[in-house]
Amino acid sequence: MVSVNTERVKTAAVTAALAGWLAATAVAQIPEQRFDGLLSRGKLRIPTPNWRFFGPNPGTKDNHLLYRDITDGKPGEWTEIPITRDRPWYALAWNARNRSPKALFDASQHVLAQAVAFGSAVLPVTTASGYRLLARYIQLHLPHTEGASHSQFMLLHSYPTSPEDRHIDPVFVSMEFPLEGDVTPAMAPSLAAA
């Protein structure tokens, strides 16, 4: 009579099932979407997580935020504000330094959405919270040219298909705003009227 160690059989079965599920999950992540339904058909119907749940459209462009100062009515050179920074090794578990870059990124996305909603009209965008956040950040937290009275920001998209052939599109240019006082122009539509 053959003696079967049931604990070994259970361990082997669980290990094989987990290894099979890991392989099925890896197969389900292939970008080609025509294979998506293969694992959910048939008798097995293996449930697998899908990365596209959180990122249905992977990013294909980089966002850039630039600003320049206006001195005596003359605009200066554009300077890029780094939205993303290099992450330290421990950022996988704790990345508190990501809060301010995330706020800048979210504000720039809000400005872009408002710019699309209002078309070529810039004045209504100046009352948006994202616009005000970016303008106040530039006004209060960035270095300015001596004698500058106003500043301005611009949002760009770049499409990094290859380093030697980088396509850049200006997407939004703000109005000039003072370096002291309110960043929303006086003639902007009031928030109450919106």
Short mmCIF file of C-alpha atoms in Angstrom, two decimals:
data_model
loop_
_atom_site.label_atom_id
_atom_site.label_comp_id
_atom_site.label_asym_id
_atom_site.label_seq_id
_atom_site.Cartn_x
_atom_site.Cartn_y
_atom_site.Cartn_z
CA MET A 1 0.00 0.00 0.00
CA VAL A 2 1.29 3.45 -0.95
CA SER A 3 1.41 6.01 1.85
CA VAL A 4 0.43 9.53 0.78
CA ASN A 5 1.51 12.52 2.80
CA THR A 6 -1.58 14.77 2.60
CA GLU A 7 0.28 17.87 3.77
CA ARG A 8 2.73 17.57 0.87
CA VAL A 9 -0.11 17.12 -1.61
CA LYS A 10 -1.92 20.18 -0.24
CA THR A 11 1.28 22.26 -0.37
CA ALA A 12 2.00 21.14 -3.94
CA ALA A 13 -1.59 21.89 -5.04
CA VAL A 14 -1.61 25.38 -3.49
CA THR A 15 1.84 26.15 -4.92
CA ALA A 16 0.79 24.98 -8.40
CA ALA A 17 -2.46 26.98 -8.22
CA LEU A 18 -0.66 30.17 -7.16
CA ALA A 19 2.03 29.69 -9.81
CA GLY A 20 -0.66 29.16 -12.45
CA TRP A 21 -2.57 32.24 -11.30
CA LEU A 22 0.66 34.31 -11.37
CA ALA A 23 1.35 33.13 -14.93
CA ALA A 24 -2.26 33.90 -15.96
CA THR A 25 -1.97 37.37 -14.40
CA ALA A 26 1.24 38.01 -16.34
CA VAL A 27 -0.43 36.91 -19.58
CA ALA A 28 -3.43 39.17 -18.86
CA GLN A 29 -1.14 42.22 -18.71
CA ILE A 30 -0.06 41.95 -22.35
CA PRO A 31 -0.97 45.29 -23.97
CA GLU A 32 -2.62 43.54 -26.90
CA GLN A 33 -6.31 43.67 -25.94
CA ARG A 34 -7.59 40.96 -28.28
CA PHE A 35 -6.38 38.31 -25.79
CA ASP A 36 -8.26 39.80 -22.84
CA GLY A 37 -11.21 37.42 -23.01
CA LEU A 38 -9.24 34.17 -23.30
CA LEU A 39 -8.82 33.62 -19.57
CA SER A 40 -12.44 34.43 -18.71
CA ARG A 41 -13.88 31.84 -21.13
CA GLY A 42 -14.23 28.09 -20.80
CA LYS A 43 -14.57 25.98 -17.69
CA LEU A 44 -11.71 27.54 -15.71
CA ARG A 45 -12.66 31.24 -15.94
CA ILE A 46 -9.52 32.43 -14.18
CA PRO A 47 -10.07 35.84 -12.53
CA THR A 48 -6.99 38.01 -13.04
CA PRO A 49 -6.28 41.61 -12.04
CA ASN A 50 -5.85 44.09 -14.86
CA TRP A 51 -3.51 47.09 -14.65
CA ARG A 52 -5.73 48.96 -17.11
CA PHE A 53 -8.29 49.43 -14.31
CA PHE A 54 -6.12 52.22 -12.88
CA GLY A 55 -4.43 53.31 -16.10
CA PRO A 56 -6.76 52.64 -19.03
CA ASN A 57 -4.80 54.99 -21.29
CA PRO A 58 -1.09 54.96 -20.51
CA GLY A 59 0.59 58.36 -20.62
CA THR A 60 2.11 59.25 -23.96
CA LYS A 61 3.13 62.83 -23.22
CA ASP A 62 5.07 64.75 -20.62
CA ASN A 63 3.72 67.90 -18.98
CA HIS A 64 5.90 70.97 -18.48
CA LEU A 65 5.23 74.09 -16.44
CA LEU A 66 7.26 77.22 -17.28
CA TYR A 67 7.18 80.78 -16.01
CA ARG A 68 8.74 84.11 -16.89
CA ASP A 69 8.92 87.53 -15.27
CA ILE A 70 7.93 90.81 -16.89
CA THR A 71 10.20 93.74 -16.10
CA ASP A 72 9.33 97.23 -17.37
CA GLY A 73 6.79 95.70 -19.75
CA LYS A 74 9.39 93.37 -21.32
CA PRO A 75 9.04 89.59 -20.89
CA GLY A 76 12.09 87.62 -19.78
CA GLU A 77 13.19 84.09 -20.63
CA TRP A 78 10.98 81.10 -19.82
CA THR A 79 12.19 78.96 -16.90
CA GLU A 80 10.88 75.44 -16.33
CA ILE A 81 9.45 74.54 -12.93
CA PRO A 82 10.24 70.90 -12.20
CA ILE A 83 6.91 69.20 -11.49
CA THR A 84 8.41 65.77 -10.86
CA ARG A 85 11.59 65.09 -8.96
CA ASP A 86 13.88 62.12 -8.58
CA ARG A 87 12.53 59.79 -5.95
CA PRO A 88 14.66 58.45 -3.09
CA TRP A 89 14.95 54.71 -2.57
CA TYR A 90 12.50 54.76 0.36
CA ALA A 91 9.76 56.48 -1.69
CA LEU A 92 8.17 53.11 -2.36
CA ALA A 93 6.95 53.06 1.25
CA TRP A 94 6.99 56.76 2.22
CA ASN A 95 7.05 59.64 -0.23
CA ALA A 96 5.85 62.73 1.61
CA ARG A 97 7.87 64.95 -0.75
CA ASN A 98 5.47 63.96 -3.54
CA ARG A 99 2.66 66.16 -2.19
CA SER A 100 3.72 69.51 -3.62
CA PRO A 101 4.68 68.15 -7.07
CA LYS A 102 1.36 66.26 -7.13
CA ALA A 103 -0.50 69.48 -6.29
CA LEU A 104 1.27 71.30 -9.15
CA PHE A 105 0.49 68.47 -11.54
CA ASP A 106 -3.17 68.36 -10.51
CA ALA A 107 -3.48 72.15 -10.76
CA SER A 108 -1.97 72.14 -14.25
CA GLN A 109 -4.41 69.38 -15.30
CA HIS A 110 -7.29 71.46 -13.92
CA VAL A 111 -6.12 74.52 -15.87
CA LEU A 112 -5.92 72.44 -19.06
CA ALA A 113 -9.45 71.12 -18.51
CA GLN A 114 -10.75 74.66 -17.95
CA ALA A 115 -8.88 75.91 -21.02
CA VAL A 116 -10.53 73.21 -23.14
CA ALA A 117 -13.94 74.08 -21.67
CA PHE A 118 -13.59 77.81 -22.43
CA GLY A 119 -11.83 77.46 -25.78
CA SER A 120 -9.69 80.45 -26.69
CA ALA A 121 -11.06 82.62 -23.84
CA VAL A 122 -8.35 82.93 -21.18
CA LEU A 123 -10.15 85.35 -18.86
CA PRO A 124 -12.70 82.82 -17.49
CA VAL A 125 -9.87 80.35 -16.74
CA THR A 126 -8.25 82.88 -14.36
CA THR A 127 -10.97 82.24 -11.75
CA ALA A 128 -10.31 78.46 -11.71
CA SER A 129 -8.72 77.10 -8.55
CA GLY A 130 -5.91 75.39 -10.51
CA TYR A 131 -5.00 78.65 -12.25
CA ARG A 132 -4.97 80.55 -8.97
CA LEU A 133 -2.86 77.86 -7.27
CA LEU A 134 -0.22 77.91 -10.02
CA ALA A 135 -0.13 81.71 -10.14
CA ARG A 136 0.14 82.03 -6.34
CA TYR A 137 2.86 79.36 -6.24
CA ILE A 138 4.86 81.30 -8.82
CA GLN A 139 4.12 84.58 -7.08
CA LEU A 140 5.15 83.48 -3.59
CA HIS A 141 7.57 80.55 -3.86
CA LEU A 142 9.80 81.06 -6.89
CA PRO A 143 12.72 83.43 -7.45
CA HIS A 144 12.00 86.51 -9.55
CA THR A 145 14.08 88.88 -11.63
CA GLU A 146 15.05 92.06 -9.82
CA GLY A 147 12.61 94.83 -10.69
CA ALA A 148 9.98 92.45 -12.09
CA SER A 149 6.40 93.58 -11.51
CA HIS A 150 4.46 90.76 -13.18
CA SER A 151 4.86 87.12 -14.09
CA GLN A 152 3.25 84.63 -16.46
CA PHE A 153 3.16 80.84 -16.82
CA MET A 154 2.84 78.43 -19.71
CA LEU A 155 1.89 74.76 -19.92
CA LEU A 156 3.53 72.57 -22.58
CA HIS A 157 3.12 69.00 -23.71
CA SER A 158 6.04 67.10 -25.14
CA TYR A 159 5.78 63.78 -26.91
CA PRO A 160 9.00 61.84 -26.30
CA THR A 161 8.88 59.53 -29.29
CA SER A 162 12.66 59.69 -29.43
CA PRO A 163 15.21 62.07 -27.88
CA GLU A 164 16.31 63.52 -31.22
CA ASP A 165 12.73 64.00 -32.46
CA ARG A 166 10.88 65.48 -29.46
CA HIS A 167 7.61 67.14 -30.45
CA ILE A 168 6.59 70.07 -28.18
CA ASP A 169 3.19 71.79 -28.11
CA PRO A 170 2.35 74.92 -26.10
CA VAL A 171 -1.08 74.20 -24.61
CA PHE A 172 -1.91 77.18 -22.40
CA VAL A 173 -0.38 80.59 -21.68
CA SER A 174 -1.65 82.54 -18.69
CA MET A 175 -2.34 86.24 -18.53
CA GLU A 176 0.29 88.40 -16.87
CA PHE A 177 -0.39 88.61 -13.14
CA PRO A 178 1.16 90.94 -10.54
CA LEU A 179 3.85 89.68 -8.20
CA GLU A 180 2.03 91.40 -5.34
CA GLY A 181 -1.70 91.25 -4.70
CA ASP A 182 -4.45 89.17 -6.26
CA VAL A 183 -3.55 87.02 -9.26
CA THR A 184 -7.07 87.13 -10.74
CA PRO A 185 -7.63 90.08 -13.08
CA ALA A 186 -10.25 92.61 -11.95
CA MET A 187 -12.22 92.17 -15.19
CA ALA A 188 -12.47 88.37 -14.75
CA PRO A 189 -15.99 87.00 -14.32
CA SER A 190 -16.82 86.58 -10.65
CA LEU A 191 -17.16 83.13 -9.17
CA ALA A 192 -20.68 83.99 -7.98
CA ALA A 193 -21.79 84.67 -11.55
CA ALA A 194 -20.57 81.27 -12.74
#
